[in-house]
Short mmCIF file of N, CA and C in Angstrom, two decimals:
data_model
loop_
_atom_site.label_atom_id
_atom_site.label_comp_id
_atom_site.label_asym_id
_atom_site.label_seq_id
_atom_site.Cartn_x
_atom_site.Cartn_y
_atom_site.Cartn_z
N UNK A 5 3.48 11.62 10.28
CA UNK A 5 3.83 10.33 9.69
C UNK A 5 4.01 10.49 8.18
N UNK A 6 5.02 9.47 7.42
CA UNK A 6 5.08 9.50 6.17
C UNK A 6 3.58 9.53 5.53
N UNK A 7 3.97 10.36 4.31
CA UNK A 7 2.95 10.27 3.29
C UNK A 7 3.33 10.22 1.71
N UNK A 8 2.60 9.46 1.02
CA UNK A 8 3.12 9.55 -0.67
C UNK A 8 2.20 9.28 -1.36
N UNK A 9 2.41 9.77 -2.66
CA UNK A 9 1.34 9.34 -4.04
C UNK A 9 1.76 8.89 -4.97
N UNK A 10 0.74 7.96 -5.55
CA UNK A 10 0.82 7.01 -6.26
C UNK A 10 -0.35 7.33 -7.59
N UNK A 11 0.03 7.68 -8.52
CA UNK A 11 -0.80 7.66 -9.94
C UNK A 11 -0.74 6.79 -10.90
N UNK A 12 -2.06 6.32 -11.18
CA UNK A 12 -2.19 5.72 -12.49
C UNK A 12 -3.15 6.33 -13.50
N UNK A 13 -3.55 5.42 -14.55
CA UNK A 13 -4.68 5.13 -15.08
C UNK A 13 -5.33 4.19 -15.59
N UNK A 14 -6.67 4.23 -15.11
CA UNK A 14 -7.21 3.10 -15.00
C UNK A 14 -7.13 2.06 -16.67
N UNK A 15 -6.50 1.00 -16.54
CA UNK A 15 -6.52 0.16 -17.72
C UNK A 15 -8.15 -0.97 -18.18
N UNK A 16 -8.42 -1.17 -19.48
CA UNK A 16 -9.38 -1.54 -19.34
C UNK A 16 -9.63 -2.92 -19.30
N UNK A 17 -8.56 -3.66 -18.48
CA UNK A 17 -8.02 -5.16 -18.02
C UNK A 17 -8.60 -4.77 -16.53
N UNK A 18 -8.55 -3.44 -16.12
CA UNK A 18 -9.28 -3.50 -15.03
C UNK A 18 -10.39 -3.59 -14.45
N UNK A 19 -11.50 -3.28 -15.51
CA UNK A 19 -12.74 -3.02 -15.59
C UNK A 19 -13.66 -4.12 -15.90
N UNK A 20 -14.72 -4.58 -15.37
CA UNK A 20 -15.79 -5.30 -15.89
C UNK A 20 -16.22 -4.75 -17.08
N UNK A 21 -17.30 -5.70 -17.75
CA UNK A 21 -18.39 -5.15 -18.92
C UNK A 21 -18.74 -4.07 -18.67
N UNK A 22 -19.33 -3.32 -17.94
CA UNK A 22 -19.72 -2.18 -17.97
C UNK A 22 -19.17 -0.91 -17.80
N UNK A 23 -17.47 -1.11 -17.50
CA UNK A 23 -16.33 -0.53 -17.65
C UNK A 23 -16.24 0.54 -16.31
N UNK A 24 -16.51 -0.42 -15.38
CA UNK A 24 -16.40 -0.02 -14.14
C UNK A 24 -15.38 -1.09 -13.41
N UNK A 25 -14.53 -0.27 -12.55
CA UNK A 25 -13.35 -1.01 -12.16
C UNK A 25 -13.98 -2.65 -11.23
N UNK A 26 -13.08 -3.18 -11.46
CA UNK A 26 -13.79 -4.55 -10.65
C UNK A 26 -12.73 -4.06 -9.33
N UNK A 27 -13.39 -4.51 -7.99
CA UNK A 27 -13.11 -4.05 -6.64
C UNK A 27 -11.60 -4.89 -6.15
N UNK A 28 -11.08 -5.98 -6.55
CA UNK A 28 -10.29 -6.05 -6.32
C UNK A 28 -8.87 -5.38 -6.28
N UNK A 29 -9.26 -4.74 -7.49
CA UNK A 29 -8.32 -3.83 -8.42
C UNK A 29 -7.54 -3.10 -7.14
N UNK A 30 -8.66 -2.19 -6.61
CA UNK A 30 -8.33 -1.28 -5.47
C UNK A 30 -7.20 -1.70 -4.04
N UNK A 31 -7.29 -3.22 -4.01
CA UNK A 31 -6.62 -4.15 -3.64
C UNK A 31 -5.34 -3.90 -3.86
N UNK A 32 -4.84 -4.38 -5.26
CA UNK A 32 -4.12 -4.55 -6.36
C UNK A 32 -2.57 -2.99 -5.86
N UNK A 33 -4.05 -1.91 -5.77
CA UNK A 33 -3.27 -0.64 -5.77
C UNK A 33 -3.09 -0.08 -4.38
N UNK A 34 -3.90 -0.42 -3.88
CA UNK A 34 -3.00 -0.51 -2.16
C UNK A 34 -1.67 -0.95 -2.21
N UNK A 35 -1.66 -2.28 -2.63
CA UNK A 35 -0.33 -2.76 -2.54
C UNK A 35 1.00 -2.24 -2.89
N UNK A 36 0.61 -1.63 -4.92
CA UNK A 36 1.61 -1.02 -5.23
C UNK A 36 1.92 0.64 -4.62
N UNK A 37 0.40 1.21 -4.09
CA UNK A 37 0.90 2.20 -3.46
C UNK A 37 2.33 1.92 -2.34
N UNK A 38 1.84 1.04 -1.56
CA UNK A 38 2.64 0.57 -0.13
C UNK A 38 4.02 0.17 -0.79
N UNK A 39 4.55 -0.06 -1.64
CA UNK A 39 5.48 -0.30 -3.04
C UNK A 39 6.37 1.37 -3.03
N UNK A 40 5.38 2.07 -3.91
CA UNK A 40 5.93 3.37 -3.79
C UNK A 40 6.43 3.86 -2.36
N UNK A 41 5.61 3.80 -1.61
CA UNK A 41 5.46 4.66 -0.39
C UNK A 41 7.21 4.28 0.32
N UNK A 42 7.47 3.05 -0.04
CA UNK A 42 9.22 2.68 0.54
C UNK A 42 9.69 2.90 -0.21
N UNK A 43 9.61 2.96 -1.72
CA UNK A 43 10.62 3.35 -3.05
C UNK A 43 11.29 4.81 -2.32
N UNK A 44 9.90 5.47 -2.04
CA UNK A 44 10.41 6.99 -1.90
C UNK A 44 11.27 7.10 -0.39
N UNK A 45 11.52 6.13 0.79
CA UNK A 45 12.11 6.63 1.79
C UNK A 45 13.62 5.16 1.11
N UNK A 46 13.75 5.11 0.13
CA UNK A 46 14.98 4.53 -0.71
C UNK A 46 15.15 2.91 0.19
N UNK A 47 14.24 2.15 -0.03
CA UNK A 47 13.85 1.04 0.53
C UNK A 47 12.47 0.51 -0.72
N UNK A 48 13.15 0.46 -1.56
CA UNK A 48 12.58 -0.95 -2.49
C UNK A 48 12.40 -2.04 -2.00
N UNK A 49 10.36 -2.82 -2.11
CA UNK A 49 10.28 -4.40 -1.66
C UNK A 49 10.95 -5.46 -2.01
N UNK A 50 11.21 -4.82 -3.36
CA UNK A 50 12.08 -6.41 -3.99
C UNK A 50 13.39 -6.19 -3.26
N UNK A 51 14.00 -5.24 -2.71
CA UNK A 51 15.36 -5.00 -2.46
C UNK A 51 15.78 -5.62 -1.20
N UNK A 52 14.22 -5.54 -0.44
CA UNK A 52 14.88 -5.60 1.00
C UNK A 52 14.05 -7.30 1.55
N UNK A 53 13.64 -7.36 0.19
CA UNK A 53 13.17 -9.43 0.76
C UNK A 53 14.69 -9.65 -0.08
N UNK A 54 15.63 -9.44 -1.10
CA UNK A 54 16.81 -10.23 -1.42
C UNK A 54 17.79 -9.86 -0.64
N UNK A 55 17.98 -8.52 -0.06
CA UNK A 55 19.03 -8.36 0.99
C UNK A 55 18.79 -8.60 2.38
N UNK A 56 17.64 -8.11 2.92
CA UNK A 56 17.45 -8.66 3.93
C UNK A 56 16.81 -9.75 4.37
N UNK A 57 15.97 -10.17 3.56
CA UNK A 57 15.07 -11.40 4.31
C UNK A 57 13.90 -10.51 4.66
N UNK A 58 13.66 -9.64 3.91
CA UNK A 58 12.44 -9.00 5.37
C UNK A 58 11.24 -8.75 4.01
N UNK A 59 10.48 -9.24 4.36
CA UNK A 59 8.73 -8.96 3.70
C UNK A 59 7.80 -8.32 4.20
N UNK A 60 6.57 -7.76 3.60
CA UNK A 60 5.87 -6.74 4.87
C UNK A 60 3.95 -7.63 4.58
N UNK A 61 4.37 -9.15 5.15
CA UNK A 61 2.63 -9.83 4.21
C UNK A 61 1.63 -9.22 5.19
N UNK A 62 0.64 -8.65 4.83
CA UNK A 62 -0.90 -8.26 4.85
C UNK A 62 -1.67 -9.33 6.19
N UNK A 63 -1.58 -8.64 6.91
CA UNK A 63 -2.31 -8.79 8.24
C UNK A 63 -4.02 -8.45 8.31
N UNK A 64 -4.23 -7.69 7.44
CA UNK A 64 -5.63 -7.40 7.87
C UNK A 64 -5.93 -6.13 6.82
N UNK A 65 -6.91 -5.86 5.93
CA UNK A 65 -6.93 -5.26 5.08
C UNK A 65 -8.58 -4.58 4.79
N UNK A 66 -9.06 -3.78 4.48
CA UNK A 66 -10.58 -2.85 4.21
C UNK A 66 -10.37 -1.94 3.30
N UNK A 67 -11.51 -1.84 2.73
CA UNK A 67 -12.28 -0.92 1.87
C UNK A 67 -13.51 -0.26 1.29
N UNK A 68 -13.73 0.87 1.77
CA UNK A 68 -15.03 1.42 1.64
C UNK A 68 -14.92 1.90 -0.24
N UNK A 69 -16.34 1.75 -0.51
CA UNK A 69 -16.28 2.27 -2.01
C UNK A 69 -17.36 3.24 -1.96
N UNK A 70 -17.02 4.41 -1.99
CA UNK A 70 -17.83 5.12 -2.63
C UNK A 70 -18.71 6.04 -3.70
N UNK A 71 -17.61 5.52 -4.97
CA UNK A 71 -17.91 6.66 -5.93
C UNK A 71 -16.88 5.24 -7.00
N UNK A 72 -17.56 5.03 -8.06
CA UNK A 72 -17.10 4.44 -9.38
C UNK A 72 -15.67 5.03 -9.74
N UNK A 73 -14.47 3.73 -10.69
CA UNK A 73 -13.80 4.39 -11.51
C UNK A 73 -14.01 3.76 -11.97
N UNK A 74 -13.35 4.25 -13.00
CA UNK A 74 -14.01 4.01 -14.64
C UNK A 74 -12.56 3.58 -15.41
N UNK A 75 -12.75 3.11 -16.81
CA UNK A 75 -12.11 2.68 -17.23
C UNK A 75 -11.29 4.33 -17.78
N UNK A 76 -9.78 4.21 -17.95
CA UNK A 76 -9.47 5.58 -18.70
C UNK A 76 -9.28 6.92 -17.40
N UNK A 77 -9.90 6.54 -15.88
CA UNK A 77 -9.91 7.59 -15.08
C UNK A 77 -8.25 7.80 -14.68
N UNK A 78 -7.97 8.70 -14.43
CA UNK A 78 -6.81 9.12 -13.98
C UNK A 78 -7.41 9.15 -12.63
N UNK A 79 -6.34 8.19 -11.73
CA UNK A 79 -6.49 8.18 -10.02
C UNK A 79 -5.03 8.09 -9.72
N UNK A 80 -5.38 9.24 -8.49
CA UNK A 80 -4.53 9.43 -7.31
C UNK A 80 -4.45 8.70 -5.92
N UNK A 81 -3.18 7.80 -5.73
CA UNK A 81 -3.56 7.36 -4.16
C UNK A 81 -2.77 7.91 -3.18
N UNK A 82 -3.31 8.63 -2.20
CA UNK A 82 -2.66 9.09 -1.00
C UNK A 82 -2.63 7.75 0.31
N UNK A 83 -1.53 7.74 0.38
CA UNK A 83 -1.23 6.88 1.58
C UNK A 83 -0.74 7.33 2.40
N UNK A 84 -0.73 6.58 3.82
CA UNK A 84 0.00 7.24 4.95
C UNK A 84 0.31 6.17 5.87
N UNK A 85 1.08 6.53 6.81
CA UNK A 85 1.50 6.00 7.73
C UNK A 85 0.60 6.33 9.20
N UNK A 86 -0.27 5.12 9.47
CA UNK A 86 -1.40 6.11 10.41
C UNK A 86 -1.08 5.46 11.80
N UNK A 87 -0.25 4.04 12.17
CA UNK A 87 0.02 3.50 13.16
C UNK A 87 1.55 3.10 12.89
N UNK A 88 2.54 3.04 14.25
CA UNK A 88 3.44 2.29 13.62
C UNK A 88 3.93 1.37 15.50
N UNK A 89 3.53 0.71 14.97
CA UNK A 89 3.74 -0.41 16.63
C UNK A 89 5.28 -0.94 16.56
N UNK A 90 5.63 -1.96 16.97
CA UNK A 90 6.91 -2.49 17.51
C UNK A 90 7.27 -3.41 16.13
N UNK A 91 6.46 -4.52 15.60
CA UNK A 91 6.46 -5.19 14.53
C UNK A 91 5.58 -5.00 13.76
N UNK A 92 4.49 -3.85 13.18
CA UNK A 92 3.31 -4.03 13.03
C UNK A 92 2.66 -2.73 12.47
N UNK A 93 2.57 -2.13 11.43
CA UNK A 93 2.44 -0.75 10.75
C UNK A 93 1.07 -1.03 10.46
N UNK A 94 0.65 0.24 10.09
CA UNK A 94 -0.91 0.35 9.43
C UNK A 94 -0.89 1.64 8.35
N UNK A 95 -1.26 1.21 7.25
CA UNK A 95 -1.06 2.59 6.04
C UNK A 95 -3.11 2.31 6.06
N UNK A 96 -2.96 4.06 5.75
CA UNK A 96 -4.44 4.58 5.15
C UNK A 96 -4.26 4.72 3.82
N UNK A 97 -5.29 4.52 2.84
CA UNK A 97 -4.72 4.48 1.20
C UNK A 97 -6.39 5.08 0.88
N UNK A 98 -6.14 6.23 0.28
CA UNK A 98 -7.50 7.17 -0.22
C UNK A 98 -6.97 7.26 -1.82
N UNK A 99 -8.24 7.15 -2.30
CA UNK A 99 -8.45 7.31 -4.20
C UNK A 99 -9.03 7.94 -4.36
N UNK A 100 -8.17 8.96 -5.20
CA UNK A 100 -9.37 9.99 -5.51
C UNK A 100 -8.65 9.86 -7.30
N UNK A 101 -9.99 11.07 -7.72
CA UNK A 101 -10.25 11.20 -9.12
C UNK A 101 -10.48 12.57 -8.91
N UNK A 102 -9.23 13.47 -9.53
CA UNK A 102 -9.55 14.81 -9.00
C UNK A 102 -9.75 14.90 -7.68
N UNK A 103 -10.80 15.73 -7.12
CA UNK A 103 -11.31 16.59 -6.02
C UNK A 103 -11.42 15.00 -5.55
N UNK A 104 -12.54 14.47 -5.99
CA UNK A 104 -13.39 13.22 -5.54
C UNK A 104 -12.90 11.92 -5.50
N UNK A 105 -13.49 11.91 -3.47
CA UNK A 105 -12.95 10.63 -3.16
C UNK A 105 -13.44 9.39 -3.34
N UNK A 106 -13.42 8.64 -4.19
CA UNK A 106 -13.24 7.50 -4.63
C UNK A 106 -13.99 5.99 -3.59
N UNK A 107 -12.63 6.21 -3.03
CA UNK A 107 -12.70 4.94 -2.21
C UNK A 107 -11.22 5.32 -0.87
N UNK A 108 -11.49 4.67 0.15
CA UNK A 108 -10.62 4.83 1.08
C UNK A 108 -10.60 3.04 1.94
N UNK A 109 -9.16 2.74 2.46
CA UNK A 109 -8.91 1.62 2.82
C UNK A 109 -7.97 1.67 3.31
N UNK A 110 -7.52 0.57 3.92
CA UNK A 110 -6.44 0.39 5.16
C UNK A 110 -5.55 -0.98 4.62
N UNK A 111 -4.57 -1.40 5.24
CA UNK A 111 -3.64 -2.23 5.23
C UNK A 111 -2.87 -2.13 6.37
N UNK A 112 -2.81 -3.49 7.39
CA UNK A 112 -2.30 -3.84 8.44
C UNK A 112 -1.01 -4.52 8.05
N UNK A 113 0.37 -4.26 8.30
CA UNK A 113 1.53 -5.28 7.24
C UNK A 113 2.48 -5.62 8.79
N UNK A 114 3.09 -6.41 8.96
CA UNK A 114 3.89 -7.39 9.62
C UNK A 114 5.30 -6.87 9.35
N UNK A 115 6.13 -6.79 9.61
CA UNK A 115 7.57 -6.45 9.57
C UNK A 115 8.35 -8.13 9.87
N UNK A 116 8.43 -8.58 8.63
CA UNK A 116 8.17 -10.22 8.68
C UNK A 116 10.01 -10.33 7.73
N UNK A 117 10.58 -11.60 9.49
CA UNK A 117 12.16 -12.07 8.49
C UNK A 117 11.88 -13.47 7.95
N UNK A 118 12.58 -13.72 7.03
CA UNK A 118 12.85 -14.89 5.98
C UNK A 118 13.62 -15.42 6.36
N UNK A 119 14.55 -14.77 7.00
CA UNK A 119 16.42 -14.98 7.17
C UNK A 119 16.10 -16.67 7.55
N UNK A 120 15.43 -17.32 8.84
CA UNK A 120 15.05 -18.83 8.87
C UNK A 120 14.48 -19.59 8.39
N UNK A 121 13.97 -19.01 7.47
CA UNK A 121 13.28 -19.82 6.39
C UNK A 121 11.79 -19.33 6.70
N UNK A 122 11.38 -19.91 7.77
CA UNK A 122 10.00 -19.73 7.92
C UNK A 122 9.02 -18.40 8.26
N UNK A 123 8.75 -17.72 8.15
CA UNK A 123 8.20 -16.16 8.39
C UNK A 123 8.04 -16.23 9.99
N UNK A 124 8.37 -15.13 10.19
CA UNK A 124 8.67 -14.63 11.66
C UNK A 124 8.78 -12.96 11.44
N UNK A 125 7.40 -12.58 12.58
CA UNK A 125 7.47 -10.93 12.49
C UNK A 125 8.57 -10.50 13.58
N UNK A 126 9.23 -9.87 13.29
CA UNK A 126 10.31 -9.09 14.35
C UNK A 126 10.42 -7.51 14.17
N UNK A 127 10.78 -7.11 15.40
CA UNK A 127 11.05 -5.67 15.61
C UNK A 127 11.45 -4.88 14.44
N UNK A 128 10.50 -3.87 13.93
CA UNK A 128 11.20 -2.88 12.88
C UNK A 128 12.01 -1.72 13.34
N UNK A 129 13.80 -2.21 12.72
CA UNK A 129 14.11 -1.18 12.58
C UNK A 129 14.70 0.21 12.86
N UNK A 130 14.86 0.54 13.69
CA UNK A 130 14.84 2.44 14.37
C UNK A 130 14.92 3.54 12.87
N UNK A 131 15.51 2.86 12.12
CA UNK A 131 16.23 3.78 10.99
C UNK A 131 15.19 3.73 9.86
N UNK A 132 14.28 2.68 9.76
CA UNK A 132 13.08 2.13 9.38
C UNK A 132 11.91 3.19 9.88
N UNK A 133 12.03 3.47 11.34
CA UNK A 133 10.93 3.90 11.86
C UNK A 133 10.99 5.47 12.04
N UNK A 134 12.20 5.46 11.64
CA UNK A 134 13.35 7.25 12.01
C UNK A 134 11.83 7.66 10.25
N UNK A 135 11.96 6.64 9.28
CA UNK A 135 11.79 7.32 8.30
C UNK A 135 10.23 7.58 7.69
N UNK A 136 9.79 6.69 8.55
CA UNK A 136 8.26 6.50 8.43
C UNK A 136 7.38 7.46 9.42
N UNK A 137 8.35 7.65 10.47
CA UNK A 137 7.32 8.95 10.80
C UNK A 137 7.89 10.54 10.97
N UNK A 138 8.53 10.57 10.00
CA UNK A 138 8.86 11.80 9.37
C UNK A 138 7.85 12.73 8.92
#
């Protein structure tokens, strides 16, 4: 299954007082990982909710924390493609700092059309799915 990485560093808009990341954050970067992770199979989010109608909203989402970042840390997110159903994907998203893993979490996303206005999950794809489990 697809896989990609996603780097930042940690800003200190991210961090509480004690300059430890506040947990949402990790949230935050799931998302933009799942962002990258279609940039790279040439399927941009903003591209394909104005051309197609199609959005991918958050079905079900976790995160284990095990190890602090810090304000200033340079983190890596590995994502993947760990399920891919009929309308209905699942990415794994691991943070690490260097060697050390961080935190690890999931994201359940919908293969969701606009085209009627109202959200409706429908079938992803073949050429979609040709590329995700590559």
């Amino acid at each position: 299954m697809l896989k990609s990485v996603y780097t930042f560093k940690v800003a200190w808009g991210d961090t509480d007082a004690a300059g430890i990341v506040f947990y949402p954050n990790f949230y935050k970067w799931m998302d933009q990982a799942t962002g990258g992770l279609f940039h790279s199979i040439e399927l941009p989010l903003s591209s394909l909710f104005v051309h197609e109608k199609i959005a991918l909203p958050l079905l079900e989402t976790h995160c284990v924390f095990k190890k602090p970042a810090c304000f200033e840390d340079e983190i890596h997110v590995e994502t993947q493609v760990l399920e891919l159903r009929d309308k209905v994907f699942k990415l794994e998203h691991a943070f690490y700092r260097g060697e050390t893993l961080l935190a690890s979490g999931y994201e359940v996303r919908a293969w969701t059309s606009f085209a009627e206005g109202s959200p409706k999950a429908v079938t992803i794809p073949e050429s979609v799915r040709a590329s995700l489990i590559r």
